[in-house]
XYZ file of N, CA and C in Angstrom:
798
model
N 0.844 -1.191 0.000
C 0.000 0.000 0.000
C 0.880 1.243 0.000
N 0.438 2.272 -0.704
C 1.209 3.169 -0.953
C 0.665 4.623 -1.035
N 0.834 5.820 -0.432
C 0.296 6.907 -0.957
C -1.006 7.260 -0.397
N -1.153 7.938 0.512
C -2.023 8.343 1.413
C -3.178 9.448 0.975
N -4.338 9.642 0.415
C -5.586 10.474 -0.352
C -6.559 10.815 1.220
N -6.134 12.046 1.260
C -8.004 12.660 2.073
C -8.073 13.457 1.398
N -9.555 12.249 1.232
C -10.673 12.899 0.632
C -12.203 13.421 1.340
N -12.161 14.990 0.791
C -13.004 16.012 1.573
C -14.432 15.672 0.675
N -15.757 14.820 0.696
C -16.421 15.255 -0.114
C -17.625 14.233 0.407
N -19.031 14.329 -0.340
C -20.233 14.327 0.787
C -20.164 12.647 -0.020
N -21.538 11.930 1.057
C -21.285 10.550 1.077
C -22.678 9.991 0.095
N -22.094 9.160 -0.806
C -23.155 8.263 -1.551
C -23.575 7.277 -0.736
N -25.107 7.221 -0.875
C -25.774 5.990 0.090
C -26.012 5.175 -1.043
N -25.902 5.360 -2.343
C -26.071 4.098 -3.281
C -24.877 3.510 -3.383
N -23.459 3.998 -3.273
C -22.401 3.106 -3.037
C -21.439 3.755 -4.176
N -22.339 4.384 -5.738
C -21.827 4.525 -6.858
C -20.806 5.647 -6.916
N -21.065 6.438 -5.927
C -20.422 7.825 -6.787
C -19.642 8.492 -4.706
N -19.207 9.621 -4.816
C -19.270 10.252 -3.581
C -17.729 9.546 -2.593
N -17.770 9.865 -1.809
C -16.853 9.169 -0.754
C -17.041 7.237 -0.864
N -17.946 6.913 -1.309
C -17.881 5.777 -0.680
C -17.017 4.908 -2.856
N -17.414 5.765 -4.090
C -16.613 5.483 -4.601
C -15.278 5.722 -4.642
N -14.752 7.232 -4.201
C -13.464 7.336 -3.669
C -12.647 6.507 -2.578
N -13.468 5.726 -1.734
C -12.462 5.342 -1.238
C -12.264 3.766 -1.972
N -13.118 3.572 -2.543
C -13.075 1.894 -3.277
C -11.922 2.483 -4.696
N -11.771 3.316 -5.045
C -10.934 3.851 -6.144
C -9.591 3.848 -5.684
N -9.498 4.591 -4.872
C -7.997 4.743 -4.079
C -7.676 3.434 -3.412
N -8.594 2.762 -2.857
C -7.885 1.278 -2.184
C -7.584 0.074 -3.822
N -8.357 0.525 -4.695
C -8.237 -0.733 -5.530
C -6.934 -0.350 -6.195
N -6.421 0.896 -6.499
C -5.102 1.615 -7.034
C -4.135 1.474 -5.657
N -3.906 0.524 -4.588
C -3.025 0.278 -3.728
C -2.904 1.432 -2.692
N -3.518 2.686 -2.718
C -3.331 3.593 -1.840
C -4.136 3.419 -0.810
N -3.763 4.607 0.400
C -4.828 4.492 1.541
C -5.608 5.499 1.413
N -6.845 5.599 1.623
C -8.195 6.381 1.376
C -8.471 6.915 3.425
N -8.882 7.986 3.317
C -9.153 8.665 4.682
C -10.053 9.430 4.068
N -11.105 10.095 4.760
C -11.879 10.913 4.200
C -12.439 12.340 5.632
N -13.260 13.164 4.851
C -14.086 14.219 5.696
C -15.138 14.430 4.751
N -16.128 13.841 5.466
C -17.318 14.062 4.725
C -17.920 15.102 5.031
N -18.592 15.847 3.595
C -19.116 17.207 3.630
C -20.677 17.284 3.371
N -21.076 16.295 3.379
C -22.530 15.862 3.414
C -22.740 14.566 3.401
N -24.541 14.236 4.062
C -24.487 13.353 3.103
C -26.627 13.386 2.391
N -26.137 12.287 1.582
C -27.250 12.146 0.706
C -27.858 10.798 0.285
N -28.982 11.000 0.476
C -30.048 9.693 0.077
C -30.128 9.619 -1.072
N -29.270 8.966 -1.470
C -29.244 8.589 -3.551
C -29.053 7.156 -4.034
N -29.788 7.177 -5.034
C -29.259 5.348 -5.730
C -29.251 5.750 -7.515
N -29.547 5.046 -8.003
C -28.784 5.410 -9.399
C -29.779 5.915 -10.128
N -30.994 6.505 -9.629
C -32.537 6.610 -10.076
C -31.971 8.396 -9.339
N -31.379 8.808 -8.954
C -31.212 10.595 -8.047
C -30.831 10.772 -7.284
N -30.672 11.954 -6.553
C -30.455 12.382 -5.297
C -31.811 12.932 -4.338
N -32.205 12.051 -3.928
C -33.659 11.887 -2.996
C -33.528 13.169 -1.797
N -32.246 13.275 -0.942
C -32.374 14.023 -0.250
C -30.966 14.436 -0.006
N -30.491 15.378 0.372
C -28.906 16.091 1.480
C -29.613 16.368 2.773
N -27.986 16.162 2.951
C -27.954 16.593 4.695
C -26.684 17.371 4.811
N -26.776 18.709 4.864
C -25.701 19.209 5.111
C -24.490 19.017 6.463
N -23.270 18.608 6.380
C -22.794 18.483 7.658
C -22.106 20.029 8.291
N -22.142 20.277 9.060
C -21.528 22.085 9.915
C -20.223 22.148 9.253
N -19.732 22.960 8.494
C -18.494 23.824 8.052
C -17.469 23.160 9.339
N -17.690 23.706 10.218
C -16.724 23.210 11.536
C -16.444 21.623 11.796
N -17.410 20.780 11.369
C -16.875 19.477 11.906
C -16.287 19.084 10.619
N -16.603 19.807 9.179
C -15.955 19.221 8.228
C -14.123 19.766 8.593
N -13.946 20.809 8.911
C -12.798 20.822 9.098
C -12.129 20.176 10.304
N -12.767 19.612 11.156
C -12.628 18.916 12.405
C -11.919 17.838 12.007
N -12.456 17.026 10.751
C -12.391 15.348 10.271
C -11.247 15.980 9.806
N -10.663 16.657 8.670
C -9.848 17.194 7.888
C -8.021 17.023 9.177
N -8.888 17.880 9.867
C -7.709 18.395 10.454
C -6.921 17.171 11.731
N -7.763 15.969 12.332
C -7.710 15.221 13.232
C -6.733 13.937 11.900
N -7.008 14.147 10.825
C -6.687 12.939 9.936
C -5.199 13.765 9.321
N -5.178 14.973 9.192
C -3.814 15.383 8.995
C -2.720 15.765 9.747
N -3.203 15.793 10.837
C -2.241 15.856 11.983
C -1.824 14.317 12.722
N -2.792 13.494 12.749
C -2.119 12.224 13.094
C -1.770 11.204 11.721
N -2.358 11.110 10.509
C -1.596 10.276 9.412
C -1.009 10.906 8.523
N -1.315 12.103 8.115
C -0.749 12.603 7.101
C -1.272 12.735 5.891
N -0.991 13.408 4.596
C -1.645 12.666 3.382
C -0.298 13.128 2.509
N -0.620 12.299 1.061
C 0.162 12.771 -0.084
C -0.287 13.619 -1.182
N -1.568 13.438 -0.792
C -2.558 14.408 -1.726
C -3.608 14.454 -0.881
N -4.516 15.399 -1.718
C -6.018 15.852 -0.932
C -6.724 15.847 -1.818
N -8.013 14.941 -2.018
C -9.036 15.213 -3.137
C -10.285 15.728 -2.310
N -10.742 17.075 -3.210
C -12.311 17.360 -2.883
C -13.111 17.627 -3.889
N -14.370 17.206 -3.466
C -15.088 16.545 -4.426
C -16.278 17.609 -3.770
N -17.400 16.750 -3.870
C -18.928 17.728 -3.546
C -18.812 18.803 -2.334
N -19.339 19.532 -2.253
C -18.430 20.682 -1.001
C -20.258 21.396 -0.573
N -20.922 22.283 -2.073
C -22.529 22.554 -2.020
C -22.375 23.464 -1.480
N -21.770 24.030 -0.232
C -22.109 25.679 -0.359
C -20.763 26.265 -0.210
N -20.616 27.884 -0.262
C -19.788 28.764 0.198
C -19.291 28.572 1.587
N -19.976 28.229 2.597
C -18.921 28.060 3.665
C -18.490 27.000 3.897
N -18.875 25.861 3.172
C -17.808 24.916 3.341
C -16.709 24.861 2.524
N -16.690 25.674 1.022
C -15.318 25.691 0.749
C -14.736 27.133 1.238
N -15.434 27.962 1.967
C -14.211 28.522 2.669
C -13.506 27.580 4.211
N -14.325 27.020 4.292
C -13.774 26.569 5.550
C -12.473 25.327 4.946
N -12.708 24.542 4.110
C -12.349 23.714 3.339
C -10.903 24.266 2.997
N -11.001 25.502 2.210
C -9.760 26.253 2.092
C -8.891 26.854 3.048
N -9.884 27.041 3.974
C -8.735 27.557 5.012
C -7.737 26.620 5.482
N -8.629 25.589 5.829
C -8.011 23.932 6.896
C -6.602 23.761 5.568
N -6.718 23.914 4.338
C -6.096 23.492 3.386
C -4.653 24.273 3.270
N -4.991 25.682 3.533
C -4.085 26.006 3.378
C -3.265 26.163 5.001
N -3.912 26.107 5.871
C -3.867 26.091 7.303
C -2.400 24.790 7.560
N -2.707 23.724 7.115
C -2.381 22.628 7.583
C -1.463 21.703 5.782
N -2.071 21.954 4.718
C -1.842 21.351 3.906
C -1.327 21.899 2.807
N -0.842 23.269 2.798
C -0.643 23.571 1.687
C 0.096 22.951 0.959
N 1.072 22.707 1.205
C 2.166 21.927 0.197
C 1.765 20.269 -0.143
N 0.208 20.317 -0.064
C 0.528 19.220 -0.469
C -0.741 18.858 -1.877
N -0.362 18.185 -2.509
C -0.867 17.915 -4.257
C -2.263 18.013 -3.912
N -3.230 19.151 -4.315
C -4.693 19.284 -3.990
C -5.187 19.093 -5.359
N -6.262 17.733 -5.552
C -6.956 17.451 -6.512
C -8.318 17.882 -6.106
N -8.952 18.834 -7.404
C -10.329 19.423 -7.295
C -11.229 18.957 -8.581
N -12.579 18.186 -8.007
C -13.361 17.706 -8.823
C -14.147 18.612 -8.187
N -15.054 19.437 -9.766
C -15.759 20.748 -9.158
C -17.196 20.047 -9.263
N -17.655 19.343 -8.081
C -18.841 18.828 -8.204
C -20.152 19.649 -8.188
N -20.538 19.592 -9.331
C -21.724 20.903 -9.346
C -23.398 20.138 -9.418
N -23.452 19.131 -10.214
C -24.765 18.269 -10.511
C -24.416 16.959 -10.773
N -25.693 16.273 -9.868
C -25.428 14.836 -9.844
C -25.654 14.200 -11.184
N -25.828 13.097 -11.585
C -25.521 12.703 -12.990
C -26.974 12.863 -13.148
N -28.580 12.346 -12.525
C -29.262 12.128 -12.611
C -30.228 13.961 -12.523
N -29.590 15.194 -12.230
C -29.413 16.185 -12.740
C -30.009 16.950 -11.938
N -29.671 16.473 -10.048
C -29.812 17.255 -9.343
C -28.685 18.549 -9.100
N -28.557 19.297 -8.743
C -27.795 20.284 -8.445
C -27.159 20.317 -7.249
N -25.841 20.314 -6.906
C -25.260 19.722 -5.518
C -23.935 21.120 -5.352
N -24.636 22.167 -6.313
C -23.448 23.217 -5.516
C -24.517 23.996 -5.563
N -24.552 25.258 -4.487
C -25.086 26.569 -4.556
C -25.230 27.133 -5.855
N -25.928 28.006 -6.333
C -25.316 28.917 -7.317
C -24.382 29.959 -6.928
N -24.704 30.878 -5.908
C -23.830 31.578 -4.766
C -22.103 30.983 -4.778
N -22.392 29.764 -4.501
C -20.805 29.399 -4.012
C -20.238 28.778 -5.262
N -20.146 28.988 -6.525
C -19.582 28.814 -7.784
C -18.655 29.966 -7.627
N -18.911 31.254 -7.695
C -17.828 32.182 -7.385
C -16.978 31.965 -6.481
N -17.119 31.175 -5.207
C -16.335 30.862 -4.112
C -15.430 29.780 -4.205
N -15.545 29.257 -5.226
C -15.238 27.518 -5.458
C -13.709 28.222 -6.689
N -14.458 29.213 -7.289
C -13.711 29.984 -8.441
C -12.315 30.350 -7.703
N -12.772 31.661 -6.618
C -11.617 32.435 -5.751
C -10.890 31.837 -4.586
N -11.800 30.813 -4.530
C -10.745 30.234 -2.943
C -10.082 28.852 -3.480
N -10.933 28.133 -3.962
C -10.601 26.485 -4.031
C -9.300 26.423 -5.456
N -9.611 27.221 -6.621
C -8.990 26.111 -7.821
C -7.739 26.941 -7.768
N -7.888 28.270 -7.017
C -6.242 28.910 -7.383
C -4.829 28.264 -5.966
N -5.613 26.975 -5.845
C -4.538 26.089 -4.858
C -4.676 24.757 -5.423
N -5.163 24.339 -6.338
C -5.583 22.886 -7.526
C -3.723 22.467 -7.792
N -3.714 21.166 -7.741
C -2.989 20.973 -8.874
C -3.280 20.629 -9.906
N -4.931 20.256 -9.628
C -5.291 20.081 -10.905
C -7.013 19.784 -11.009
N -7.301 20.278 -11.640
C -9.009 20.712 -11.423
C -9.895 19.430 -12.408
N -11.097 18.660 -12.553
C -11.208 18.292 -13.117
C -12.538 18.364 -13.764
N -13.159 19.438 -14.417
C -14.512 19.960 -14.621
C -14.957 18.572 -15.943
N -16.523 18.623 -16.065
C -16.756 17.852 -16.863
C -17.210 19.498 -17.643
N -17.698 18.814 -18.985
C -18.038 19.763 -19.947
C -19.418 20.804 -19.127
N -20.278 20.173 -18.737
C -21.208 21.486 -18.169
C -21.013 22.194 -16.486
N -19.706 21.312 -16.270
C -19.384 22.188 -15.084
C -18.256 23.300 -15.943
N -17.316 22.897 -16.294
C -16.321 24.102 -17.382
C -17.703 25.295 -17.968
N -18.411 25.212 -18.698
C -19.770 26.033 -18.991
C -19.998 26.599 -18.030
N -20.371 26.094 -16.509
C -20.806 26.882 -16.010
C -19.014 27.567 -15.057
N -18.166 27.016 -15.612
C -17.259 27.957 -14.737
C -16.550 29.373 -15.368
N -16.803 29.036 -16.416
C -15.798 30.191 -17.846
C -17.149 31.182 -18.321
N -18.527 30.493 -18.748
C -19.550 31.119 -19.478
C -19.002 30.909 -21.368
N -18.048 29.976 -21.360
C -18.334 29.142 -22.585
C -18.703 28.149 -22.911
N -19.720 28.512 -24.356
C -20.292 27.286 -24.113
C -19.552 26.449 -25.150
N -19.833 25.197 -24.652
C -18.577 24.217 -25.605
C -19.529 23.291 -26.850
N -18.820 22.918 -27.807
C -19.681 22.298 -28.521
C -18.449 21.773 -29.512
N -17.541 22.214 -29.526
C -16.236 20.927 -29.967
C -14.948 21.088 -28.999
N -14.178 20.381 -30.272
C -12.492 20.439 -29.131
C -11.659 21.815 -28.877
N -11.986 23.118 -30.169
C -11.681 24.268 -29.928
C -12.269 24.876 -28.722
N -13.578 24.933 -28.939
C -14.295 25.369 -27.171
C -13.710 25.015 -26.058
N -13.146 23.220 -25.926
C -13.013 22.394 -24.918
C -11.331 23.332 -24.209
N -10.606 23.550 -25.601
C -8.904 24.116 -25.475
C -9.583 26.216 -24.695
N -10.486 26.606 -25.306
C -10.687 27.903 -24.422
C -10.860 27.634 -23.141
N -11.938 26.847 -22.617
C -12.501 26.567 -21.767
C -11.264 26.472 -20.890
N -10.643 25.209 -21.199
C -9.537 24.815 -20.513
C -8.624 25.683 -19.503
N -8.623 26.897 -20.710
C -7.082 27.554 -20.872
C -7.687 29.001 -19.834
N -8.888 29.205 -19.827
C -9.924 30.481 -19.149
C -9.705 29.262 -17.790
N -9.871 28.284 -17.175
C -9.934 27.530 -16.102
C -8.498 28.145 -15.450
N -7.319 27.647 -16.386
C -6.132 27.761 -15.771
C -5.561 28.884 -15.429
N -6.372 29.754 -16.010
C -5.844 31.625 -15.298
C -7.055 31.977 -13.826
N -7.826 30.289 -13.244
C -7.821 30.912 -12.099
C -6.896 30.442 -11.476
N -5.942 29.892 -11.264
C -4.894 29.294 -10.826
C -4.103 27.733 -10.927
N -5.429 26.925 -10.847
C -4.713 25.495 -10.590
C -3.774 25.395 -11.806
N -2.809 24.516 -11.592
C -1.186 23.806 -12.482
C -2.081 23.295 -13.328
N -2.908 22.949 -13.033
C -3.244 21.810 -14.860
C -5.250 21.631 -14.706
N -5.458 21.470 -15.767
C -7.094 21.461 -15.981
C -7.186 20.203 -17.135
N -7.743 19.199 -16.541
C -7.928 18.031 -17.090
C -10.007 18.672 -17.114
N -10.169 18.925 -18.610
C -11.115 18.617 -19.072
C -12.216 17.603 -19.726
N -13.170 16.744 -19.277
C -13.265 15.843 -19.941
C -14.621 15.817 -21.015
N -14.468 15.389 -21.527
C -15.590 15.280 -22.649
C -16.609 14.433 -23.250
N -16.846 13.631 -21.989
C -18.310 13.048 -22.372
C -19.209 13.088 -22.400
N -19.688 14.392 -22.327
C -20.447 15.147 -22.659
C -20.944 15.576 -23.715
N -20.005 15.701 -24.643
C -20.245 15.935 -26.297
C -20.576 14.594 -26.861
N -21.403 15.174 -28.044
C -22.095 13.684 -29.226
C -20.504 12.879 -29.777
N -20.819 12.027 -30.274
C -20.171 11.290 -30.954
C -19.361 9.664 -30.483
N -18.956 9.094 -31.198
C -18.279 7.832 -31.017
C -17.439 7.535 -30.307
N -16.781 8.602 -30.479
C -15.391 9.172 -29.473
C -15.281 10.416 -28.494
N -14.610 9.842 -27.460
C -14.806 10.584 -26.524
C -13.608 11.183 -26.001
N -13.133 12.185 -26.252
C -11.881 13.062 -26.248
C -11.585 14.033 -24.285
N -10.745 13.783 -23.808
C -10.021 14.050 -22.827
C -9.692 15.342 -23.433
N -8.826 16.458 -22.490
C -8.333 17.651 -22.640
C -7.775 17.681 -21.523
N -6.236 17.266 -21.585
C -4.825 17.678 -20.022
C -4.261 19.242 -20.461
N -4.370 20.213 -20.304
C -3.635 20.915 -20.007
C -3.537 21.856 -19.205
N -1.578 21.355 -18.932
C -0.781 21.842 -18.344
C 0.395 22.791 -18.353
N 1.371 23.427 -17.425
C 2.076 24.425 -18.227
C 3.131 24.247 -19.514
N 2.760 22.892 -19.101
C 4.048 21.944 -20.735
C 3.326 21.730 -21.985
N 1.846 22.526 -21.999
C 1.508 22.233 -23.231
C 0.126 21.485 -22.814
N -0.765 21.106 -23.996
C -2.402 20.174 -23.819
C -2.075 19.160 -24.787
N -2.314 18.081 -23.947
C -2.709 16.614 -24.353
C -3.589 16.110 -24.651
N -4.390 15.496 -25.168
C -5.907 14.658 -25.953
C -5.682 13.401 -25.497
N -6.550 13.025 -24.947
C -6.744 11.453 -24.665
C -7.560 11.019 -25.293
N -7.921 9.771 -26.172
C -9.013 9.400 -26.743
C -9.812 7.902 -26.395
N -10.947 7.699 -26.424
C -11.150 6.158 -26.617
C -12.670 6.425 -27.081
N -13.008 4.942 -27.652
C -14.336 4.881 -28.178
C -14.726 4.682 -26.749
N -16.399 5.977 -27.724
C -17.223 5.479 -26.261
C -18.214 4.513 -26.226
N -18.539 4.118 -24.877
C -19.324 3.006 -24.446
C -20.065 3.648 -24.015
N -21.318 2.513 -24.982
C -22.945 3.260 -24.742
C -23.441 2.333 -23.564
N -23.397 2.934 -22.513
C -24.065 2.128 -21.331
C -24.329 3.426 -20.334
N -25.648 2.874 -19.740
C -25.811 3.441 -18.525
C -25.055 3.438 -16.972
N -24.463 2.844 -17.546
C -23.444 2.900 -16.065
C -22.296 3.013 -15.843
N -22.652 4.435 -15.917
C -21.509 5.243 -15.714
C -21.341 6.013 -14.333
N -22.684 6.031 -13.438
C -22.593 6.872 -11.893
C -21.144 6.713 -11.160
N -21.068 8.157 -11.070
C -19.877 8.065 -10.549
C -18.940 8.384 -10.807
N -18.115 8.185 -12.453
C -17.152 8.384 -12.925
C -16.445 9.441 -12.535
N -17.062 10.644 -12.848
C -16.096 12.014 -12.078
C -15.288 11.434 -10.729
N -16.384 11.418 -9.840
C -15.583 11.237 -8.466
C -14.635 10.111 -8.595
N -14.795 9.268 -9.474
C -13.933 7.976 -9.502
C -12.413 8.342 -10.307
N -12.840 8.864 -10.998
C -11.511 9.389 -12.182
C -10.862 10.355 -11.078
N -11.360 11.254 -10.729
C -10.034 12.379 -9.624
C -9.779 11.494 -8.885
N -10.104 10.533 -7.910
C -9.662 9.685 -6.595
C -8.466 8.881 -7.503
N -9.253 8.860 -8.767
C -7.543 7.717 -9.388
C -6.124 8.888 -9.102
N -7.085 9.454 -9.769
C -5.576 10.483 -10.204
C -4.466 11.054 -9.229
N -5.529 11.308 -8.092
C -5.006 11.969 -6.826
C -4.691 10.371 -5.936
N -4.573 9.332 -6.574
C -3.985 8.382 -5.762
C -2.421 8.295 -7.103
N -2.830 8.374 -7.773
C -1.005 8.613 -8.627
C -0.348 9.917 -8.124
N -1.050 10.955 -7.918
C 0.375 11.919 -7.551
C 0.556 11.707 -6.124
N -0.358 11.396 -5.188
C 0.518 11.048 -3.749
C 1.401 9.290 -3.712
N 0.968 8.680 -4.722
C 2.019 7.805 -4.653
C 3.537 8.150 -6.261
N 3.464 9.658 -6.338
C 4.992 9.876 -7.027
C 4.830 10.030 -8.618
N 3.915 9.708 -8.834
C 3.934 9.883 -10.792
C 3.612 11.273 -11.072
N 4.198 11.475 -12.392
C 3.663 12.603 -12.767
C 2.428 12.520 -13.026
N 2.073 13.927 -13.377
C 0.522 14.301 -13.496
C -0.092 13.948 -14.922
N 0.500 13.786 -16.139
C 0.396 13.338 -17.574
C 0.046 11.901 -17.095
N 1.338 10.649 -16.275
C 0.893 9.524 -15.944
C -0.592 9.077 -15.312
N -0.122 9.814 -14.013
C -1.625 9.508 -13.340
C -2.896 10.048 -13.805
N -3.011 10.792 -15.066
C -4.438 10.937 -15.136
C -4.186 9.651 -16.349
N -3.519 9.467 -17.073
C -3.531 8.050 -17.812
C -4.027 6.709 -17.426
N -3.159 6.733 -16.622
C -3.357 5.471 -15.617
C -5.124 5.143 -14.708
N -5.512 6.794 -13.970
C -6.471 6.600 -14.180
C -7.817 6.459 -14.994
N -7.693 7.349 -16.543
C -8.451 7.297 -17.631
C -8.602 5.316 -17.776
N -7.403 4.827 -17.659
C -7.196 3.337 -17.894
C -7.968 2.554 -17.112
N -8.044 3.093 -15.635
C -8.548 2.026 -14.479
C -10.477 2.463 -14.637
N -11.029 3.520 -14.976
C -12.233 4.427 -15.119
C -12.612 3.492 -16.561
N -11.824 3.076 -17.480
C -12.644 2.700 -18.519
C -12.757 1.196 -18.397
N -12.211 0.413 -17.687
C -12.178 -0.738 -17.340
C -13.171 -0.960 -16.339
N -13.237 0.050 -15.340
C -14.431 -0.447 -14.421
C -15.677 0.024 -15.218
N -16.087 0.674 -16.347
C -17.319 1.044 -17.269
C -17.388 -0.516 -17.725
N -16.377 -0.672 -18.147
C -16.578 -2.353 -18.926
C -17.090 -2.972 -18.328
N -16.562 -3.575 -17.012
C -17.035 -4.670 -16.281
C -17.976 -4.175 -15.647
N -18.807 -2.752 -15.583
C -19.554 -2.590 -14.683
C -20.969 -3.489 -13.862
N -21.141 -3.752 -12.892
C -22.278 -5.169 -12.539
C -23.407 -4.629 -12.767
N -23.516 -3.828 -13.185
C -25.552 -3.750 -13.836
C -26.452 -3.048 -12.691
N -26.199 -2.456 -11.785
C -27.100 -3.067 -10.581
C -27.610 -1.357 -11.077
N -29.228 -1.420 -10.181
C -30.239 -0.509 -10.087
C -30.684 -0.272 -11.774
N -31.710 1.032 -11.328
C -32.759 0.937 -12.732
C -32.063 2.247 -13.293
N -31.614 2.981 -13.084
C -30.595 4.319 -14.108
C -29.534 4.080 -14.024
N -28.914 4.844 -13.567
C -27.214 5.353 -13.914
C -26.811 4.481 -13.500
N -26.403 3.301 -13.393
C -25.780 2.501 -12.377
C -23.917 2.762 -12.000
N -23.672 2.109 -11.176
C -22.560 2.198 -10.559
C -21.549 1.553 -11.448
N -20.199 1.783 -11.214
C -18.915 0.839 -11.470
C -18.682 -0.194 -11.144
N -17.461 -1.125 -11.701
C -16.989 -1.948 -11.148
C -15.399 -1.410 -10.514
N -15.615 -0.998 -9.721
C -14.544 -0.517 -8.835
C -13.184 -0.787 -8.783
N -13.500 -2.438 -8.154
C -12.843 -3.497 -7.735
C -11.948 -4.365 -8.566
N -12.713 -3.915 -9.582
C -11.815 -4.424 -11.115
C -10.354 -5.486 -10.581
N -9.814 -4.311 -10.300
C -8.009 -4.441 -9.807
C -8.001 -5.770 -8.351
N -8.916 -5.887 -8.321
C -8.801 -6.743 -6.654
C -8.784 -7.833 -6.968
N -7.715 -9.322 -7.054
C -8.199 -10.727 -7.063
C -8.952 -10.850 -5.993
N -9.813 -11.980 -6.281
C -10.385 -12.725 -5.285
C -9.472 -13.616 -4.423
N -9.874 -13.898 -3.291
C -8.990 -14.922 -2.557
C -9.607 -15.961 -2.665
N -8.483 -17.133 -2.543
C -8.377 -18.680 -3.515
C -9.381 -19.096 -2.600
């Protein structure tokens, strides 16, 4: 085991998406998973039925009790929903963690197309959270709603990108499954230039989750030492493999196969 991830972000009760896929992401990639949950929510692959907001203060409570006695190598945050929890979020961060590799998945709407950030705290998420990123990971209608472009090919996807990275974070991994077509095109860039990732896409419903699953990969490669080009590879690799094998379960979006990476014992 290798490479230590707290992760700040609210909890899936269907299993698919949220803290409870981050930490099955980061343990199946050999790392250790710790978390601070910032809500939680009654969801299965059919919506988000209900939130429960948890107090700004105990989220930084969990944060701060898990970095002072284990440590981390990175920090992923994921669903956050209002303004004072990513100020509080940011403070503890820079309070206690600055120097260390902060992965930001800007969780704005659940797949099933509830809304899980403020509108209010989009500006807050803008000025406090991504200008300490190492690397931000918007899907196409969260980038829309963070720039006010709207995207509709790979030129849009390279503005979008490039308007992300002048709020601060090192690198803006854009992704693009969001747009029509067969293929489904990635967007890394970083200060060395933008990369394209490609693969055919897979027409299946079960996909819940993926965002939160793809940053927990990634942010388990840079606290265990790879570069940032590798580990979003590596995770694009482990994210399209658990789509493959995914087990079917519930009546919409369904979940991953996580676990992919895990033998069974004999």
């Amino acid at each position: 085991m290798k490479g230590r991830v707290l992760i700040v972000a609210g909890s899936d009760s269907g299993g698919g998406a949220g803290i409870q896929a981050d930490i099955k992401a980061v343990s199946a990639l050999n790392g250790y998973a710790m978390t601070a949950i910032t809500a939680l929510t009654a969801q299965n692959t059919l919506g988000v039925h209900g939130v429960y907001p948890i107090d700004p203060a105990f989220v930084v409570q969990q944060m701060r009790v898990v970095l002072e006695d284990l440590g981390a190598d990175a920090v992923k945050v994921g669903m956050l929903a209002t303004s004072e929890v990513i100020e509080a979020v940011a403070g503890e961060y820079i309070e206690r963690a600055v120097n260390i590799p902060l992965v930001v998945d800007p969780v704005m709407v659940a797949k099933g197309g509830h809304s899980l950030l403020a509108e209010e705290a989009e500006l807050t998420l803008k000025k406090r959270l991504l200008p300490l990123a190492a690397i931000v990971t918007p899907n196409i209608p969260e980038a829309e709603a963070l720039t006010d472009v709207e995207i509709r090919d790979l030129d849009d996807m390279r503005r979008a990108a490039d308007l992300i990275r002048t709020f601060g974070p090192k690198a803006v991994l854009l992704k693009g499954g969001h747009m029509e077509g067969d293929l489904v095109q990635d967007l890394l860039v970083t200060e060395d230039g933008a990369e394209i990732f490609e693969n055919p896409r897979v027409h299946t419903p079960h996909t819940h989750g993926t965002g939160c699953t793809l940053a927990s990969a990634i942010a388990t490669g840079i606290a265990q030492g790879m570069g940032m080009r590798d580990a979003v590879a590596r995770a694009r690799a482990y994210v399209m493999e658990a789509i493959l094998t995914a087990p079917g379960l519930g009546h919409g979006h369904g979940p991953l196969n996580h676990l992919h990476t895990v033998r069974p014992f004999p």
